[in-house]
């Protein structure tokens, strides 16, 4: 695995010439955030930096790895499975012929909401490999034999992800036991601003939603077209739009566990294109661009900027690792300003094919935002952002090395967007609860 990953990194930086392009036919780019990790397409920017510049501090904000569905999604998957199995079918043929021997893929209910741990898309293995890759790339920033914290939101799958990442980072069970400090931040409102799940601490956010019901019209159209196609090629199942929607979720979740899925093969690629867009609409309007997204993400971005301003000399630590959920990554990207790459709102009536905002690009399972503090030979410091291994410049702030943004400039942009607001006041955090995020600074004093 190690050699596969390192040869891949060198490919990333090599100049090449090829006349084929098949990334667009990768199903993992159309799984709507429910499927296995896949690297971002990015803008073709090199990971290499100009001479005499170095990365001297790194901050990682990651989603947990590939997982089983939630309890409610699992019920839907079970319902469509039961319906297809119970259908009176004269002849099993066409794309759904596999149903004759089909078995439900979730072994038991204890797995629900947990990381997967089998197959090439195992969530735990994904996170372990991620930890290994970070150690290889940034290991020079780690002082041997020092304790290292790994901050995790409270849900079991997130804690398991952080743990697997830490095991990959240390590479040996004994170093992990001795030096890894898995610091769990409960997903509770009483955490106030001292949280990795800021939505839970923000009452007014939970009350508002600007989700447009116009989405419904769009949805039924591509789903019913796919139902018609399957009903004509595989008669007898009497599929409807809702069944197709459930199968479109069954596929990526089964991939997460088994590494392959007959359901993925049965559905048309066009239906996945529709599926991705409906997920993009949902996440764009309810999470990414929600009026509270900036303030929710501002907690994390302010903390990162503060760590980078203090620098590793003052902090005595250069690597910062945090693990949370997909929605928190979207708030983070909003507060960082990178969602501005999507310059216009997504259409509710037709697929906006030219969009930048794609769930599979931004928050697949195992999604990761990596911020690098870069120092040049004059001592100036800059910030570079990698989302799912692709360099994503901060819009309108690209004058640093490798199209990075000067740290002071990023702070200015961020402060002007914040405009004097605070998370505590916008989110009505009660006075007896924490008003600031402090765990990065006080984790080892407790
Ligand atoms: C890098 O630094 C060295 C030593 O300070 C200097 O001689 C060289 O010109 C620098 N290279 C660039 C590209 O700035
Ligand atoms: C793998 O996952 C299954 C289902 O959640 C669980 O029963 C099993 O204990 C897990 N194994 C490991 C090594 O984590
Ligand atoms: C940013 O974080 C630092 C460190 O926690 C804190 O002192 C400061 O008040 C925060 N600023 C804002 C605007 O929240």
Coordinates of C-alpha atoms and ligand atoms in Angstrom, one line a residue:
X1 CA 0.0 0.0 0.0
X2 CA 2.8 2.4 0.9
X3 CA 4.5 2.1 -2.5
X4 CA 1.1 2.5 -4.3
X5 CA 0.4 5.7 -2.4
X6 CA 3.9 7.2 -2.9
X7 CA 4.1 6.4 -6.6
X8 CA 0.7 8.0 -6.9
X9 CA 2.0 11.2 -5.3
X10 CA 4.8 11.4 -7.8
X11 CA 2.3 11.0 -10.6
X12 CA 0.4 13.9 -9.3
X13 CA 3.4 16.1 -9.6
X14 CA 4.6 14.8 -13.0
X15 CA 3.9 16.6 -16.2
X16 CA 2.1 14.2 -18.5
X17 CA 0.5 14.0 -21.9
X18 CA -2.5 11.8 -22.5
X19 CA -5.4 12.0 -24.8
X20 CA -8.0 10.1 -22.8
X21 CA -10.1 11.5 -19.9
X22 CA -12.3 9.1 -18.0
X23 CA -12.6 10.7 -14.6
X24 CA -16.1 11.9 -15.5
X25 CA -17.2 8.2 -15.8
X26 CA -16.1 7.4 -12.3
X27 CA -19.3 6.4 -10.4
X28 CA -17.6 7.6 -7.2
X29 CA -18.0 11.1 -8.6
X30 CA -21.8 10.7 -8.6
X31 CA -22.5 9.1 -5.2
X32 CA -23.7 12.3 -3.5
X33 CA -21.5 12.0 -0.5
X34 CA -22.8 8.5 0.4
X35 CA -20.0 6.6 -1.3
X36 CA -16.3 5.8 -0.9
X37 CA -13.6 8.4 -0.7
X38 CA -12.5 9.8 -4.1
X39 CA -9.8 12.5 -4.7
X40 CA -11.0 15.9 -5.9
X41 CA -10.6 17.0 -9.5
X42 CA -9.2 20.4 -8.5
X43 CA -7.7 22.9 -10.9
X44 CA -4.5 21.0 -11.9
X45 CA -2.4 22.8 -9.4
X46 CA 0.8 21.1 -8.3
X47 CA 1.4 19.9 -4.8
X48 CA 5.0 21.0 -5.1
X49 CA 6.1 24.4 -3.8
X50 CA 8.7 26.9 -5.2
X51 CA 12.3 26.7 -4.0
X52 CA 13.0 28.2 -0.5
X53 CA 9.5 27.8 0.7
X54 CA 8.5 25.2 3.3
X55 CA 5.3 23.9 4.9
X56 CA 5.9 24.5 8.7
X57 CA 2.5 23.8 10.1
X58 CA -0.5 21.6 9.1
X59 CA -4.1 21.6 10.2
X60 CA -6.4 18.7 9.1
X61 CA -10.2 18.8 9.4
X62 CA -11.6 15.5 8.3
X63 CA -14.9 13.7 7.9
X64 CA -15.1 10.1 9.3
X65 CA -14.4 7.3 6.9
X66 CA -16.8 5.0 4.9
X67 CA -19.7 3.9 7.0
X68 CA -22.8 1.9 7.2
X69 CA -26.1 3.8 6.7
X70 CA -27.9 5.5 9.5
X71 CA -30.9 3.7 11.1
X72 CA -33.5 5.6 9.0
X73 CA -31.6 5.1 5.7
X74 CA -31.1 1.4 6.5
X75 CA -34.9 1.0 6.9
X76 CA -35.4 2.4 3.4
X77 CA -32.8 0.1 1.9
X78 CA -34.4 -2.8 3.6
X79 CA -37.9 -1.7 2.3
X80 CA -36.8 -1.7 -1.3
X81 CA -34.9 -5.0 -0.9
X82 CA -38.1 -6.6 0.6
X83 CA -40.3 -5.2 -2.2
X84 CA -38.1 -6.5 -5.0
X85 CA -37.6 -9.9 -3.4
X86 CA -41.4 -10.3 -2.8
X87 CA -42.3 -9.4 -6.4
X88 CA -44.0 -12.1 -8.5
X89 CA -41.6 -12.2 -11.5
X90 CA -42.2 -14.5 -14.4
X91 CA -38.6 -14.4 -15.7
X92 CA -35.6 -12.8 -14.0
X93 CA -34.1 -10.9 -16.8
X94 CA -32.6 -7.5 -17.7
X95 CA -30.7 -5.3 -15.3
X96 CA -32.6 -6.6 -12.3
X97 CA -32.1 -10.3 -13.0
X98 CA -29.7 -10.4 -10.0
X99 CA -32.6 -10.0 -7.6
X100 CA -33.3 -13.8 -7.8
X101 CA -30.1 -14.5 -5.8
X102 CA -29.8 -11.1 -4.1
X103 CA -29.0 -10.9 -0.4
X104 CA -29.4 -8.0 1.9
X105 CA -25.9 -6.6 2.5
X106 CA -26.0 -5.3 6.1
X107 CA -24.9 -8.2 8.4
X108 CA -26.7 -7.0 11.5
X109 CA -28.2 -3.9 13.1
X110 CA -25.1 -3.4 15.4
X111 CA -23.2 -2.2 12.3
X112 CA -25.6 0.7 11.6
X113 CA -24.0 4.2 11.7
X114 CA -20.5 2.5 12.3
X115 CA -17.5 2.6 10.1
X116 CA -17.1 -0.3 7.6
X117 CA -14.0 -2.5 8.1
X118 CA -13.9 -4.9 5.2
X119 CA -13.1 -4.6 1.4
X120 CA -11.0 -2.1 -0.4
X121 CA -13.4 0.7 0.6
X122 CA -13.2 0.0 4.3
X123 CA -13.7 3.2 6.3
X124 CA -11.2 2.2 9.0
X125 CA -8.6 1.2 6.4
X126 CA -9.2 4.5 4.5
X127 CA -8.5 6.5 7.6
X128 CA -5.4 4.4 8.5
X129 CA -4.0 5.0 5.0
X130 CA -4.8 8.7 5.4
X131 CA -2.8 8.8 8.6
X132 CA 0.1 7.0 7.0
X133 CA 0.1 9.4 4.0
X134 CA 0.1 12.4 6.3
X135 CA 3.1 11.0 8.3
X136 CA 5.0 10.3 5.1
X137 CA 4.3 13.8 3.7
X138 CA 4.5 15.9 6.9
X139 CA 6.4 13.6 9.3
X140 CA 9.3 16.0 9.5
X141 CA 7.0 18.3 11.5
X142 CA 6.6 15.7 14.2
X143 CA 9.0 15.6 17.1
X144 CA 9.7 12.0 17.9
X145 CA 8.4 10.7 21.2
X146 CA 6.1 13.7 21.8
X147 CA 2.4 13.1 22.7
X148 CA 0.0 14.1 19.9
X149 CA -3.7 14.9 20.3
X150 CA -6.3 13.8 17.8
X151 CA -9.5 15.7 18.3
X152 CA -12.7 13.9 17.5
X153 CA -16.4 14.7 17.6
X154 CA -18.3 12.3 19.9
X155 CA -20.0 9.8 17.7
X156 CA -18.5 6.3 17.7
X157 CA -17.7 6.3 14.0
X158 CA -15.8 9.6 14.3
X159 CA -13.8 8.3 17.3
X160 CA -13.1 5.1 15.4
X161 CA -11.9 7.1 12.4
X162 CA -9.6 9.3 14.5
X163 CA -8.2 6.2 16.2
X164 CA -7.5 4.5 12.8
X165 CA -5.9 7.6 11.5
X166 CA -3.7 7.9 14.6
X167 CA -2.7 4.2 14.3
X168 CA -1.7 4.8 10.6
X169 CA 0.2 8.0 11.6
X170 CA 2.2 6.1 14.3
X171 CA 2.5 2.9 12.3
X172 CA 3.0 0.7 15.3
X173 CA 0.5 -0.3 18.0
X174 CA 3.0 0.5 20.8
X175 CA 3.8 4.0 19.6
X176 CA 0.1 4.6 19.2
X177 CA -0.6 3.4 22.8
X178 CA 2.2 5.5 24.2
X179 CA 1.8 8.8 22.3
X180 CA -1.7 9.1 20.7
X181 CA -4.1 11.1 22.8
X182 CA -7.7 10.7 21.3
X183 CA -9.5 13.7 22.7
X184 CA -13.2 13.3 22.3
X185 CA -15.4 16.4 22.2
X186 CA -19.0 15.4 23.0
X187 CA -21.6 16.3 20.3
X188 CA -23.7 18.2 22.9
X189 CA -25.2 21.7 23.1
X190 CA -23.6 22.1 26.5
X191 CA -20.2 22.3 24.8
X192 CA -21.2 25.8 23.5
X193 CA -18.5 27.1 21.3
X194 CA -15.9 24.6 22.5
X195 CA -17.1 22.0 19.9
X196 CA -16.4 20.2 16.6
X197 CA -20.2 20.0 15.8
X198 CA -21.1 23.7 16.0
X199 CA -24.6 23.2 14.7
X200 CA -25.6 21.4 17.9
X201 CA -24.7 24.5 19.9
X202 CA -26.7 26.9 17.7
X203 CA -30.4 27.0 18.5
X204 CA -31.4 29.6 15.9
X205 CA -29.7 27.5 13.2
X206 CA -31.8 24.5 14.0
X207 CA -35.0 26.6 13.7
X208 CA -34.3 27.9 10.2
X209 CA -34.1 26.2 6.9
X210 CA -34.1 27.8 3.5
X211 CA -34.7 24.6 1.7
X212 CA -36.7 25.1 -1.5
X213 CA -39.6 22.7 -2.1
X214 CA -39.1 23.3 -5.8
X215 CA -36.6 20.4 -5.6
X216 CA -39.4 17.9 -5.5
X217 CA -40.4 18.6 -9.1
X218 CA -36.9 18.0 -10.3
X219 CA -36.5 14.8 -8.3
X220 CA -39.6 12.8 -9.5
X221 CA -38.7 13.4 -13.1
X222 CA -35.3 11.6 -13.3
X223 CA -36.4 9.0 -10.8
X224 CA -39.6 8.0 -12.7
X225 CA -37.7 7.9 -16.0
X226 CA -35.3 5.4 -14.5
X227 CA -38.3 3.4 -13.0
X228 CA -39.8 3.2 -16.5
X229 CA -36.6 2.0 -18.0
X230 CA -36.2 -0.8 -15.4
X231 CA -39.8 -1.8 -15.6
X232 CA -39.6 -2.3 -19.3
X233 CA -36.2 -4.2 -19.3
X234 CA -37.0 -6.2 -16.1
X235 CA -40.8 -6.6 -16.0
X236 CA -42.6 -7.6 -12.9
X237 CA -41.1 -5.5 -10.2
X238 CA -43.4 -2.5 -10.7
X239 CA -40.8 0.0 -9.5
X240 CA -41.7 3.6 -8.7
X241 CA -39.7 6.7 -8.2
X242 CA -39.2 6.1 -4.5
X243 CA -37.8 2.6 -5.1
X244 CA -35.3 4.1 -7.5
X245 CA -34.2 6.7 -5.1
X246 CA -33.6 4.0 -2.5
X247 CA -31.6 1.9 -4.9
X248 CA -29.5 4.9 -5.7
X249 CA -28.5 5.0 -2.0
X250 CA -28.2 1.3 -1.7
X251 CA -25.4 1.2 -4.3
X252 CA -22.9 3.6 -2.6
X253 CA -23.6 2.2 0.9
X254 CA -23.0 -1.3 -0.4
X255 CA -19.8 -0.2 -2.0
X256 CA -18.6 1.1 1.4
X257 CA -18.9 -2.3 2.9
X258 CA -18.5 -4.9 0.1
X259 CA -16.4 -3.0 -2.4
X260 CA -18.8 -3.8 -5.2
X261 CA -22.6 -3.8 -5.8
X262 CA -24.9 -5.4 -8.3
X263 CA -27.3 -2.5 -7.7
X264 CA -24.6 0.0 -9.0
X265 CA -24.4 -2.1 -12.2
X266 CA -28.2 -2.2 -12.7
X267 CA -28.9 1.5 -12.5
X268 CA -28.2 3.8 -15.5
X269 CA -25.4 6.3 -15.3
X270 CA -27.9 9.0 -16.1
X271 CA -29.8 8.2 -13.0
X272 CA -26.6 8.7 -10.9
X273 CA -26.1 12.1 -12.6
X274 CA -29.6 13.1 -11.4
X275 CA -29.0 11.6 -8.0
X276 CA -25.7 13.6 -7.6
X277 CA -27.5 16.8 -8.5
X278 CA -30.4 16.3 -6.1
X279 CA -27.9 15.7 -3.3
X280 CA -26.0 18.8 -4.4
X281 CA -29.1 20.9 -4.3
X282 CA -30.0 19.5 -0.8
X283 CA -26.6 20.1 0.7
X284 CA -26.0 23.4 -1.1
X285 CA -29.3 25.0 0.1
X286 CA -29.6 23.4 3.5
X287 CA -26.0 23.3 4.6
X288 CA -23.4 25.0 2.5
X289 CA -25.2 28.2 1.9
X290 CA -27.5 28.2 4.9
X291 CA -27.6 31.7 6.4
X292 CA -25.9 30.3 9.5
X293 CA -23.2 28.3 7.8
X294 CA -20.6 31.0 7.9
X295 CA -21.0 31.6 11.6
X296 CA -21.0 27.8 12.3
X297 CA -17.7 27.4 10.3
X298 CA -16.2 30.6 11.7
X299 CA -15.4 28.8 15.0
X300 CA -13.1 26.3 13.2
X301 CA -11.6 28.8 10.8
X302 CA -10.8 31.3 13.5
X303 CA -9.2 28.5 15.6
X304 CA -7.0 27.5 12.6
X305 CA -6.0 31.1 11.8
X306 CA -5.1 31.6 15.4
X307 CA -3.0 28.4 15.5
X308 CA -1.2 29.6 12.3
X309 CA -0.7 33.1 13.7
X310 CA 0.9 31.7 16.9
X311 CA 3.1 29.4 14.9
X312 CA 4.8 26.2 16.0
X313 CA 7.5 28.0 18.0
X314 CA 5.0 29.4 20.4
X315 CA 2.8 26.3 20.4
X316 CA 5.5 23.6 20.4
X317 CA 3.3 21.5 18.1
X318 CA 3.0 21.7 14.3
X319 CA 0.4 19.1 13.4
X320 CA -3.3 19.5 14.3
X321 CA -5.8 16.8 13.5
X322 CA -9.6 17.1 13.9
X323 CA -12.4 14.7 12.9
X324 CA -16.1 15.4 12.5
X325 CA -19.0 15.2 10.0
X326 CA -19.7 16.2 6.4
X327 CA -21.9 19.2 7.3
X328 CA -19.1 20.6 9.5
X329 CA -16.7 20.4 6.5
X330 CA -19.2 22.4 4.5
X331 CA -19.4 25.1 7.2
X332 CA -15.6 25.1 7.3
X333 CA -15.4 25.6 3.5
X334 CA -18.0 28.3 3.7
X335 CA -16.1 30.3 6.4
X336 CA -12.8 29.8 4.5
X337 CA -14.4 31.4 1.4
X338 CA -13.8 28.5 -1.0
X339 CA -17.5 27.9 -1.7
X340 CA -17.3 31.2 -3.6
X341 CA -16.0 29.1 -6.5
X342 CA -19.7 28.4 -7.1
X343 CA -20.5 31.9 -8.3
X344 CA -24.3 31.5 -8.9
X345 CA -27.0 29.7 -7.0
X346 CA -27.8 26.2 -8.3
X347 CA -30.9 25.9 -10.4
X348 CA -33.9 24.1 -8.9
X349 CA -35.4 23.4 -12.3
X350 CA -32.7 21.9 -14.4
X351 CA -29.3 20.3 -13.8
X352 CA -26.6 23.0 -13.7
X353 CA -24.0 21.0 -15.5
X354 CA -21.4 23.8 -15.3
X355 CA -21.5 24.0 -11.5
X356 CA -18.5 23.8 -9.2
X357 CA -20.4 22.7 -6.1
X358 CA -20.5 18.9 -6.3
X359 CA -21.0 16.8 -3.2
X360 CA -18.8 14.0 -4.4
X361 CA -15.9 16.4 -5.0
X362 CA -16.3 18.1 -1.6
X363 CA -17.6 15.6 1.0
X364 CA -17.4 11.9 0.0
X365 CA -16.9 9.6 2.9
X366 CA -13.4 10.2 4.4
X367 CA -13.4 13.8 3.0
X368 CA -10.5 15.9 4.2
X369 CA -9.6 19.6 4.3
X370 CA -5.8 20.1 4.8
X371 CA -4.5 23.6 5.5
X372 CA -0.7 24.2 5.2
X373 CA 1.1 27.1 6.7
X374 CA 3.8 28.0 4.2
X375 CA 6.9 30.1 5.0
X376 CA 9.1 31.8 2.4
X377 CA 12.7 32.8 2.8
X378 CA 11.8 36.3 4.0
X379 CA 9.7 34.8 6.9
X380 CA 6.3 35.7 5.3
X381 CA 3.6 33.1 6.0
X382 CA 0.8 31.9 3.7
X383 CA -2.1 29.5 3.8
X384 CA -2.7 26.8 1.2
X385 CA -5.9 24.7 1.1
X386 CA -6.2 21.1 -0.1
X387 CA -9.6 19.5 -0.3
X388 CA -9.5 15.8 -0.9
X389 CA -5.9 16.0 -2.1
X390 CA -6.6 18.8 -4.7
X391 CA -5.2 22.3 -4.2
X392 CA -8.1 24.7 -4.0
X393 CA -7.0 28.3 -4.0
X394 CA -9.0 30.8 -1.9
X395 CA -10.9 33.0 -4.4
X396 CA -9.3 36.4 -4.9
X397 CA -6.4 35.6 -2.6
X398 CA -3.7 33.7 -4.6
X399 CA -0.6 35.9 -4.6
X400 CA 1.4 33.6 -2.4
X401 CA 3.7 30.7 -3.4
X402 CA 1.8 27.9 -5.2
X403 CA -1.3 30.2 -5.4
X404 CA -1.5 30.3 -1.6
X405 CA -3.0 33.3 0.3
X406 CA -1.0 35.4 2.7
X407 CA -2.1 34.6 6.3
X408 CA -2.6 38.2 7.2
X409 CA -4.7 38.8 4.1
X410 CA -6.9 35.7 4.9
X411 CA -7.4 37.0 8.5
X412 CA -8.5 40.4 7.1
X413 CA -11.0 38.8 4.7
X414 CA -12.3 36.5 7.4
X415 CA -12.7 39.4 10.0
X416 CA -14.4 41.6 7.5
X417 CA -17.0 38.8 6.7
X418 CA -17.4 38.3 10.5
X419 CA -18.1 42.0 10.8
X420 CA -17.9 42.0 14.6
X421 CA -20.3 39.1 15.1
X422 CA -19.4 36.3 17.4
X423 CA -20.6 32.6 17.4
X424 CA -21.8 33.0 21.0
X425 CA -24.1 35.9 20.2
X426 CA -25.4 34.8 16.8
X427 CA -26.1 31.3 18.2
X428 CA -27.5 32.5 21.5
X429 CA -25.0 30.4 23.5
X430 CA -26.0 30.5 27.1
X431 CA -23.7 32.5 29.4
X432 CA -22.8 29.5 31.6
X433 CA -21.6 27.6 28.5
X434 CA -18.2 28.0 26.8
X435 CA -18.1 31.1 24.5
X436 CA -14.8 30.2 22.8
X437 CA -13.2 27.2 21.3
X438 CA -10.3 26.3 23.6
X439 CA -9.6 22.6 23.3
X440 CA -6.6 23.0 20.9
X441 CA -4.9 25.0 23.6
X442 CA -5.9 23.3 26.9
X443 CA -6.2 19.6 25.9
X444 CA -3.2 18.6 27.9
X445 CA -3.8 20.7 31.0
X446 CA -6.9 18.7 32.1
Ligands
LIG1 C1 17.1 30.1 -2.2 O1 18.0 30.4 -1.1 C2 19.4 30.3 -1.4 C3 20.2 30.5 -0.1 O2 19.6 31.5 0.7 C4 19.7 31.4 -2.5 O3 21.1 31.3 -2.8 C5 18.8 31.1 -3.7 O4 19.0 32.1 -4.6 C6 17.4 31.0 -3.4 N1 16.6 30.6 -4.5 C7 15.5 31.1 -4.9 C8 14.8 30.6 -6.1 O5 15.0 32.1 -4.3
LIG2 C1 -16.1 -4.8 11.9 O1 -17.5 -4.4 11.8 C2 -18.4 -5.3 12.3 C3 -19.8 -4.8 12.0 O2 -19.9 -3.5 12.6 C4 -18.1 -5.6 13.8 O3 -19.0 -6.6 14.3 C5 -16.7 -6.0 14.0 O4 -16.4 -6.1 15.4 C6 -15.7 -5.0 13.3 N1 -14.4 -5.5 13.4 C7 -13.3 -4.7 13.7 C8 -12.0 -5.3 13.7 O5 -13.5 -3.5 13.9
LIG3 C1 -10.6 33.3 17.8 O1 -10.0 32.3 18.6 C2 -9.2 32.8 19.7 C3 -8.6 31.6 20.4 O2 -9.6 30.7 20.8 C4 -10.1 33.6 20.6 O3 -9.3 34.1 21.6 C5 -10.8 34.7 19.8 O4 -11.7 35.4 20.7 C6 -11.5 34.1 18.6 N1 -12.1 35.2 17.8 C7 -13.3 35.1 17.5 C8 -13.8 36.2 16.6 O5 -14.1 34.3 17.8

